[in-house]
Short mmCIF file of C-alpha atoms in Angstrom, two decimals:
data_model
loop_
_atom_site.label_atom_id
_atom_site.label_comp_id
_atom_site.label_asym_id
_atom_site.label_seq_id
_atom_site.Cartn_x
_atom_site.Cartn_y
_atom_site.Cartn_z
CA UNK B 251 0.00 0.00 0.00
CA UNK B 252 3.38 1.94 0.75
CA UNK B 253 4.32 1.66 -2.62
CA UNK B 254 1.63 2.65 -4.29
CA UNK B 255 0.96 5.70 -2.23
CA UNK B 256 4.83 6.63 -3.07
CA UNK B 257 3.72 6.25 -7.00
CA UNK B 258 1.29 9.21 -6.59
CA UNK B 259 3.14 11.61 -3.83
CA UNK B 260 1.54 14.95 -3.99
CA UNK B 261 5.27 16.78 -3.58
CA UNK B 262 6.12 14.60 -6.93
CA UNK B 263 2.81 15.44 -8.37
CA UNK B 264 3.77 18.90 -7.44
CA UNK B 265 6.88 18.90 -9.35
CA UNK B 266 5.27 17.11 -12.51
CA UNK B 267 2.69 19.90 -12.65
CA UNK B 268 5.02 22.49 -12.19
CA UNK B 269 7.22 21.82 -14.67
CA UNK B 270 3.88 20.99 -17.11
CA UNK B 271 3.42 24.42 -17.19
CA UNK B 272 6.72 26.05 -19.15
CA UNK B 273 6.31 22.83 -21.56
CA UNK B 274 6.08 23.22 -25.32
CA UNK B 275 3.48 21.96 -27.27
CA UNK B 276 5.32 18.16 -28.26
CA UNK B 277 5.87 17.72 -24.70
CA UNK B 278 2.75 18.80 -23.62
CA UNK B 279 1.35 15.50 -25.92
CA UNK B 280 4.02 13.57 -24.59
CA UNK B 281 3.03 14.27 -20.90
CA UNK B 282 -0.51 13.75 -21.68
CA UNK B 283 0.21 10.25 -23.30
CA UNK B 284 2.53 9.31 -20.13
CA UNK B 285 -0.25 10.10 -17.50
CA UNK B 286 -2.61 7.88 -19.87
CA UNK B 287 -0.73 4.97 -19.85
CA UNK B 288 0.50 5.34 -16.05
CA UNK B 289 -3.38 6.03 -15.15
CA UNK B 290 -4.24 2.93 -17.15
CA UNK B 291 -1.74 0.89 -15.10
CA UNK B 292 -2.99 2.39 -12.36
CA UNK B 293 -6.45 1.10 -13.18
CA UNK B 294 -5.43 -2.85 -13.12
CA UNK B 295 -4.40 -2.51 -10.23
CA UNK B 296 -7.72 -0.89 -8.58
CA UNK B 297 -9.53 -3.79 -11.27
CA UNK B 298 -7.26 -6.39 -9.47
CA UNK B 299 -7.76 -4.91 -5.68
CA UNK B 300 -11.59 -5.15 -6.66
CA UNK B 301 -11.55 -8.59 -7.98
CA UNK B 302 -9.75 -9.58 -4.73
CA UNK B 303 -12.49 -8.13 -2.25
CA UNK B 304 -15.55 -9.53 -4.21
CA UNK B 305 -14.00 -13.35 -4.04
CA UNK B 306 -13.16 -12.65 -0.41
CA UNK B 307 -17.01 -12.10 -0.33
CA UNK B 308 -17.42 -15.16 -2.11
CA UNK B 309 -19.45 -12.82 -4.90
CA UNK B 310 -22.05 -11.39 -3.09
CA UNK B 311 -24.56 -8.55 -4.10
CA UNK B 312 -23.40 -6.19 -1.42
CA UNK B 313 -19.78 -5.73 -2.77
CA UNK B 314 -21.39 -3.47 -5.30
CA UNK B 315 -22.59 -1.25 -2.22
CA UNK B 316 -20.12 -1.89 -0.34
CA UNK B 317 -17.03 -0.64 -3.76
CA UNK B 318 -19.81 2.48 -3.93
CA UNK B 319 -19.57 3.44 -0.30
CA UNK B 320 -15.96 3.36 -0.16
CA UNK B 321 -15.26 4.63 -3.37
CA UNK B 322 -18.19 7.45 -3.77
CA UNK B 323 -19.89 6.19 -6.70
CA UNK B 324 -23.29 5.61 -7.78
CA UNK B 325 -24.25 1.35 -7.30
CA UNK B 326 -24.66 1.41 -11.02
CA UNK B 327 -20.57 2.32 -11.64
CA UNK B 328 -19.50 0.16 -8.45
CA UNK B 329 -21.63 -2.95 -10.24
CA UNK B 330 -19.79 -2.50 -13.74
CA UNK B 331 -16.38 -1.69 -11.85
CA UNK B 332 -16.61 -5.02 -9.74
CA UNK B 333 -18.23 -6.77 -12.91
CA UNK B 334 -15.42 -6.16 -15.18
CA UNK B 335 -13.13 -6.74 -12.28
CA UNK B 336 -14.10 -10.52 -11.96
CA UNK B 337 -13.86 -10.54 -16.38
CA UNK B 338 -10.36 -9.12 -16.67
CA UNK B 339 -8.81 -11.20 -13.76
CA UNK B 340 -10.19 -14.37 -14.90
CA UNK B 341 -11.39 -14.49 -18.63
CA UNK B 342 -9.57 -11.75 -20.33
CA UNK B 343 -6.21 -11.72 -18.80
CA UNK B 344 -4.42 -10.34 -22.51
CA UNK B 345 -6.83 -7.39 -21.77
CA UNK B 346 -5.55 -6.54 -18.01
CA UNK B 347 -2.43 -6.74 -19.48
CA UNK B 348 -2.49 -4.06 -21.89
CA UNK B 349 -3.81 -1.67 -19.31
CA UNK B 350 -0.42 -3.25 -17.58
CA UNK B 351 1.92 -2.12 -20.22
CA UNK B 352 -0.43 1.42 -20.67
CA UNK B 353 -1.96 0.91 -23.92
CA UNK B 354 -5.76 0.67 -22.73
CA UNK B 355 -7.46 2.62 -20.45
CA UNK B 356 -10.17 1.05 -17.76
CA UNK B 357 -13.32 2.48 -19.60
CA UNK B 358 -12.20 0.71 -22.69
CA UNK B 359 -10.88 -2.42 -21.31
CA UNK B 360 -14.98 -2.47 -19.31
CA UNK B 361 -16.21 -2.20 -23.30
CA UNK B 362 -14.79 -5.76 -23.80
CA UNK B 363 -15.70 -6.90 -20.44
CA UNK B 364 -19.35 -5.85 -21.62
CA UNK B 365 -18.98 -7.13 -24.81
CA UNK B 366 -18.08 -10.90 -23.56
CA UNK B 367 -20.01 -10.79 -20.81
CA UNK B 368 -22.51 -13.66 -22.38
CA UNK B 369 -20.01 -15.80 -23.56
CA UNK B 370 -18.89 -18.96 -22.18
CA UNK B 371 -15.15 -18.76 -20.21
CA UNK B 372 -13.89 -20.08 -23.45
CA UNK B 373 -14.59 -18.43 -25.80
CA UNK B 374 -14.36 -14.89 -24.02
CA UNK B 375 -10.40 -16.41 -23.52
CA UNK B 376 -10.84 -16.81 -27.56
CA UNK B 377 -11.91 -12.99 -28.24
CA UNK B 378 -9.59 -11.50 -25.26
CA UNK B 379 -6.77 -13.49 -27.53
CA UNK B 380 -8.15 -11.92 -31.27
CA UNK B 381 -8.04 -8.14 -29.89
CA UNK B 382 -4.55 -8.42 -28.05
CA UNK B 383 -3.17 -6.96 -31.15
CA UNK B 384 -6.27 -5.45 -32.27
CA UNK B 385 -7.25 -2.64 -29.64
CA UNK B 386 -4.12 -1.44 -27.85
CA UNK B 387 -4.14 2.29 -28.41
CA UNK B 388 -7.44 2.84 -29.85
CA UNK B 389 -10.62 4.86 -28.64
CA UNK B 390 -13.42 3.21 -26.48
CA UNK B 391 -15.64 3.30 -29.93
CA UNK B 392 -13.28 1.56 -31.44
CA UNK B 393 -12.64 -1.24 -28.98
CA UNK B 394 -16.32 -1.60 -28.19
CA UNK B 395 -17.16 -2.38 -31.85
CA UNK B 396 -13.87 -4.55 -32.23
CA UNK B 397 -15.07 -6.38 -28.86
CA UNK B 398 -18.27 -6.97 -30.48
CA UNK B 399 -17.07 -7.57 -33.62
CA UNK B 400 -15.07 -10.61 -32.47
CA UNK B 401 -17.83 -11.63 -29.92
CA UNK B 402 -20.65 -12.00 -32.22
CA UNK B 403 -17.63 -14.25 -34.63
CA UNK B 404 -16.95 -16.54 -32.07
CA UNK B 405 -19.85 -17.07 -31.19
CA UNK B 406 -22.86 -16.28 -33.65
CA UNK B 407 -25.85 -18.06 -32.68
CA UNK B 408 -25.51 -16.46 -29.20
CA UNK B 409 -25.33 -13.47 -30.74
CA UNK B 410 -28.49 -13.76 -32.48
CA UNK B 411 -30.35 -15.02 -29.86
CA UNK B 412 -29.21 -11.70 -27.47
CA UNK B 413 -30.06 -9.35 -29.63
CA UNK B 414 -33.62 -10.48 -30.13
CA UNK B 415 -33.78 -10.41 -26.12
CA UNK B 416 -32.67 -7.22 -25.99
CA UNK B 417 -34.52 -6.04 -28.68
CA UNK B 418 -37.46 -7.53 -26.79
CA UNK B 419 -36.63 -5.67 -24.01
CA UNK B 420 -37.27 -1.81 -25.67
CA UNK B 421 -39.10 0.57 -23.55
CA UNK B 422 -39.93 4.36 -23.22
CA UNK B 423 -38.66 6.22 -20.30
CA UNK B 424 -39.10 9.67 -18.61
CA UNK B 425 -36.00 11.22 -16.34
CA UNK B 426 -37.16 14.20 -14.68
CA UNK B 427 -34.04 16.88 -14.43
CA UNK B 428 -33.46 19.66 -12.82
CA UNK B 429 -35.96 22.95 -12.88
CA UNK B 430 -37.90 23.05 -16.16
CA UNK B 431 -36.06 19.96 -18.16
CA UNK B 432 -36.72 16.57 -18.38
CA UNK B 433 -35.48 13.66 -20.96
CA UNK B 434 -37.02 11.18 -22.73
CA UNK B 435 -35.52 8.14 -24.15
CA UNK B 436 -36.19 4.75 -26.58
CA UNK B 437 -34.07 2.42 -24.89
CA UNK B 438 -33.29 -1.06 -26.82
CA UNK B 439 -35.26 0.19 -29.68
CA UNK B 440 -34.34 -1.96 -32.95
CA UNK B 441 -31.13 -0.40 -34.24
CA UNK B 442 -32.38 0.04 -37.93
CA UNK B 443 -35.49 2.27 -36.82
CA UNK B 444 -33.38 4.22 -34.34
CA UNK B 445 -30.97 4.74 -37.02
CA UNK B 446 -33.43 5.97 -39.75
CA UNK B 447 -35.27 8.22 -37.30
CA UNK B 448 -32.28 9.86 -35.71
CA UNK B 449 -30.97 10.63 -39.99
CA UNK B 450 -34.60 12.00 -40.06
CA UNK B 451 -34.04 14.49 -37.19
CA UNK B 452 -30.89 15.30 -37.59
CA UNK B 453 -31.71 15.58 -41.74
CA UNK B 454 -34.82 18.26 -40.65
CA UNK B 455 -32.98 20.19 -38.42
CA UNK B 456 -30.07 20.77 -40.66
CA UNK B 457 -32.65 21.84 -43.18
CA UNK B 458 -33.47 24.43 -40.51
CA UNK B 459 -30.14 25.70 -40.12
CA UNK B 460 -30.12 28.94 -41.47
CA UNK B 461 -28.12 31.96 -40.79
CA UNK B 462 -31.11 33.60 -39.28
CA UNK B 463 -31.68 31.04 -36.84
CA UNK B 464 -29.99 31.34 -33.47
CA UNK B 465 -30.45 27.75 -31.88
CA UNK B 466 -27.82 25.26 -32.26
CA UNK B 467 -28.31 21.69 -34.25
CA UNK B 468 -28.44 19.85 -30.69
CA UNK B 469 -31.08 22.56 -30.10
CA UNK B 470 -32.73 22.14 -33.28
CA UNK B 471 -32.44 18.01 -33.34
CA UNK B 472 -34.56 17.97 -29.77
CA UNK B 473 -36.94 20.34 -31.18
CA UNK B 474 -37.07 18.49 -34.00
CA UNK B 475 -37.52 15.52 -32.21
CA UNK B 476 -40.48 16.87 -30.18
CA UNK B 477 -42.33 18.07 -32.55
CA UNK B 478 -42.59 15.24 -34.29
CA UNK B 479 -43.62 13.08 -31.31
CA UNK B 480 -46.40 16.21 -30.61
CA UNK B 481 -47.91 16.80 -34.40
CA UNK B 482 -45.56 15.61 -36.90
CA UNK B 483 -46.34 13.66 -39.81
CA UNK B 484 -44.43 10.50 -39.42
CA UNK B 485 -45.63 7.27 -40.66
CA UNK B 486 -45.00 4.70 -43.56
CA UNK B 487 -44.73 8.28 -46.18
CA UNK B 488 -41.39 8.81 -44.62
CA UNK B 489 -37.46 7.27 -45.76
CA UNK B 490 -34.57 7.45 -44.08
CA UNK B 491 -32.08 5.25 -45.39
CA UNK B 492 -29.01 3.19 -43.61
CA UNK B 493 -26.61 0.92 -44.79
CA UNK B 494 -26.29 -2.95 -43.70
CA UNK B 495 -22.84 -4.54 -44.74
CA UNK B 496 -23.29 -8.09 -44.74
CA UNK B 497 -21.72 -11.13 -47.27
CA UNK B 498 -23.51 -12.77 -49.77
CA UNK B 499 -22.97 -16.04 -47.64
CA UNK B 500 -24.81 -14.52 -44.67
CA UNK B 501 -27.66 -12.94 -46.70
CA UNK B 502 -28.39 -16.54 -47.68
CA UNK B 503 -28.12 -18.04 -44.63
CA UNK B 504 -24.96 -20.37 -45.72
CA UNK B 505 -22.72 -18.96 -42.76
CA UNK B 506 -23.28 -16.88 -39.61
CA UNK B 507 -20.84 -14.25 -40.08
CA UNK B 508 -21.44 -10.96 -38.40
CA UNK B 509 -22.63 -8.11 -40.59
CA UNK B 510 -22.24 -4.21 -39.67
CA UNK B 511 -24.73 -1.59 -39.66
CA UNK B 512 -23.16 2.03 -40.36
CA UNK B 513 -23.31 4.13 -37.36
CA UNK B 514 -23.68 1.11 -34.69
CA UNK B 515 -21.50 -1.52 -35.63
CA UNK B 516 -21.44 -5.39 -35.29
CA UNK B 517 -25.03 -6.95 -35.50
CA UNK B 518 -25.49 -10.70 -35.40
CA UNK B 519 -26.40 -12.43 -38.99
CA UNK B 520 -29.72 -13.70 -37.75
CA UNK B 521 -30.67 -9.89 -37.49
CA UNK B 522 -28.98 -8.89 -40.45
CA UNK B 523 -30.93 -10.78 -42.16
CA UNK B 524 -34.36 -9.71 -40.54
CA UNK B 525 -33.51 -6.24 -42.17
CA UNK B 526 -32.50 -7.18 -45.20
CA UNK B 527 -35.85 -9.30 -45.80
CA UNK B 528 -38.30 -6.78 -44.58
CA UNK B 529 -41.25 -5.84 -46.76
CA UNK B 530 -39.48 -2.41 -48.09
CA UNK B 531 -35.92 -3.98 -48.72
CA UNK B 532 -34.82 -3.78 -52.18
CA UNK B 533 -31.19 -5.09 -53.68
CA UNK B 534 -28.38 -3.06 -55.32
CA UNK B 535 -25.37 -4.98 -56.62
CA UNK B 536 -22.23 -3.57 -55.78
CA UNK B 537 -19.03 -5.00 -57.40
CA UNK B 538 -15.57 -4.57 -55.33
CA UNK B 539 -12.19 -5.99 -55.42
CA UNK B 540 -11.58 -9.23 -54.34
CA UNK B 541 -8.38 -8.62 -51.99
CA UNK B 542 -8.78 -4.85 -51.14
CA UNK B 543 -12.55 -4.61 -51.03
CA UNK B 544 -12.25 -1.07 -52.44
CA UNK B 545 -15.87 -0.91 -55.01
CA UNK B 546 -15.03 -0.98 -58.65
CA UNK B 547 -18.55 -0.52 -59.71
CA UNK B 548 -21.42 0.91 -58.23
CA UNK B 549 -24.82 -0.77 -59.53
CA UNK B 550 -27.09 1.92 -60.83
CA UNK B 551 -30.31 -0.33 -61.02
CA UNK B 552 -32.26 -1.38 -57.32
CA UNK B 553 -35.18 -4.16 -57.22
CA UNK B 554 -36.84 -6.35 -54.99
CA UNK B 555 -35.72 -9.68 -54.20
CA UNK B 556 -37.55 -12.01 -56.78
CA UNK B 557 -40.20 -14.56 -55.48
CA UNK B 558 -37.62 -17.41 -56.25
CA UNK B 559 -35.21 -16.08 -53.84
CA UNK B 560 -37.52 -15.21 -50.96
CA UNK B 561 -38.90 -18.59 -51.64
CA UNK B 562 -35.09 -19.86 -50.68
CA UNK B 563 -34.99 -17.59 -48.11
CA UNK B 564 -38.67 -19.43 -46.42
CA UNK B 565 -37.07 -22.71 -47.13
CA UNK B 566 -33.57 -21.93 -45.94
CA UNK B 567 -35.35 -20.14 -42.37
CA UNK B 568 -36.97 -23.70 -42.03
CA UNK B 569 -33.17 -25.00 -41.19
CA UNK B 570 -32.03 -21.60 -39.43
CA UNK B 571 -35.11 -19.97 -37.71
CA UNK B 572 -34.60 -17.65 -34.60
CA UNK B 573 -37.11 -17.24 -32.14
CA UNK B 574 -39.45 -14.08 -32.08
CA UNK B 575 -41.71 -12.42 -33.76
CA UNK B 576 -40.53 -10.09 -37.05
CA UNK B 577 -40.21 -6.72 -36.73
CA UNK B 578 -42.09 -4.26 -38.96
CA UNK B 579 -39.28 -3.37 -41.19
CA UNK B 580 -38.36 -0.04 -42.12
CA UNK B 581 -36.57 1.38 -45.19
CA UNK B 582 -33.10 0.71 -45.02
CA UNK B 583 -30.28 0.15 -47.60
CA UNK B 584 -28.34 -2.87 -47.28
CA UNK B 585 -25.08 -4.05 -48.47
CA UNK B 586 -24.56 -7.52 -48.84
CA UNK B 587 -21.13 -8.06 -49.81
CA UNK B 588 -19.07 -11.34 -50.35
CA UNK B 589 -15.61 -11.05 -52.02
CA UNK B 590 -16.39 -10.69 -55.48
CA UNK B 591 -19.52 -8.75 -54.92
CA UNK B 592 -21.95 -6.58 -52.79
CA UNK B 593 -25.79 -6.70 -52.78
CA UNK B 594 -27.52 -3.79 -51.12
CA UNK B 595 -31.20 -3.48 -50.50
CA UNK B 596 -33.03 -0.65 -49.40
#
């Protein structure tokens, strides 16, 4: 405990932040990046010291108020802290590690402890080993859609089956703030209508945007936003369109690889193709390089998938149906993309 009080002595911290203040700009960065990494390291060991107390409480629901108390946080924090705590220490020790040698800092190492959090011990051991060399240095954006990335690959029928439970799970909700405010939020709303509808907002209030008008875009957007929930004119009239990259394996159900919606991220096949097959969808062929994947040609024509191949698809969903019911489908474009060539419907 010594030792690690000596780490962070206030008269060296005093001397560190004195000098900080005659330093150029380079060495600014360079002190920046050195407190990162020596923060991060810092942060295994607190993960560590937490893992510790909650086996010497043999896991028990009050470590999470017990890491809040003594640590002033709010339960929710103190349940994700202890949470990815017990991950890192046991099923994604390459993880740890790299907040060890400074190259990932605790929020991002808790987006792959989130990420894995469903999967069996081994295979979270199998996606901690695929992003050793994969998210050291990179933003918490980045890692989370890596994490999920290589979650929903490992294991892709899980995946499928968690989204739909999730996706189950949307609800409305109502935070009051302080004087005169309150929020309002879709929570585990399908990612393809959330999607559409925020382009929709944002699309309108850009459109607003003038040099007249004083409010800013966030302004506008949950105006925007309001409105449209009050009076506006919403309904089947209105297309937003986002793109679904997905191979042309997946989009016939011949593997389970993960596709990725622009703006999100990873989504499980099974739900991939739920988009893609929705009442609106319509295809787009895309041609792109086999090694590179760069697009040599852009298809000019879109159309409907024929009768004969959503006759496959019935047939094929006999073999590979998911649970649920199907979700009204909203316009979206979709890329479905193997090496040779991509398919897009919208």
């Amino acid at each position: 405990m010594a030792l690690l009080e000596s780490l962070t002595d206030p008269e060296v911290l005093a001397a560190v932040n004195a000098a900080a203040n005659v330093l150029d700009d380079k060495d600014s960065v360079a002190l920046a990046q050195a407190a990162s990494a020596g923060i991060a390291r810092l942060e295994a060991v607190r993960f560590r010291a937490l893992a510790q107390l909650n086996r010497h409480r043999d896991g028990a629901r009050s470590v999470t108020q017990e890491v809040a108390l003594e640590l002033s946080l709010v339960d929710n924090h103190a349940g994700a802290l202890v949470a990815a705590a017990d991950a890192l220490t046991t099923r994604l020790p390459r993880t740890l590690n790299l907040m060890d040698e400074g190259k990932l800092a605790g929020f991002s190492a808790m987006k792959v402890a989130t990420a894995t959090a469903w999967l069996s011990d081994e295979d979270a051991l199998a996606v901690d080993a695929l992003l050793e060399d994969r998210i050291g240095d990179k933003n918490p954006d980045q890692v989370r859609k890596a994490a999920n990335h290589a979650a929903n690959t490992i294991d892709p029928e899980g995946a499928g089956k968690r989204a739909e439970q999730h996706r189950e799970g949307r609800r409305l909700t109502v935070r009051q703030g302080e004087t005169g405010v309150a929020s309002i939020e879709v929570e585990d709303g399908p990612v393809e209508k959330v999607a559409a509808a925020y382009q929709r907002i944002d699309r309108e209030a850009r459109a607003l945007k003038t040099k007249e008008e004083p409010r800013t875009l966030d302004q506008l957007r949950a105006d925007v936003a309001l409105d449209l929930l009050l009076g506006g004119q919403g309904g089947a009239s209105e297309r937003s369109e986002v793109f679904l990259y997905m191979d042309l394996f997946t989009y016939l159900g011949l593997n389970e690889d993960p596709a990725e919606l622009a703006g999100h991220g990873t989504i499980p096949a099974a739900l991939a193709r739920e988009i893609a097959e929705g009442g609106n969808s319509v295809l787009r062929r895309i041609i792109t390089d086999p090694l590179s994947g760069q697009i040599l040609d852009l298809g000019r024509d879109r159309y409907r998938p024929t009768a004969g191949l959503a006759e496959f698809v019935r047939v094929r969903d006999r073999e590979c149906r998911r649970p649920g019911v199907r979700h009204e489908a909203l316009s979206t474009i979709v890329e479905v993309k193997d090496l040779h060539h991509c398919y897009v419907a919208s």
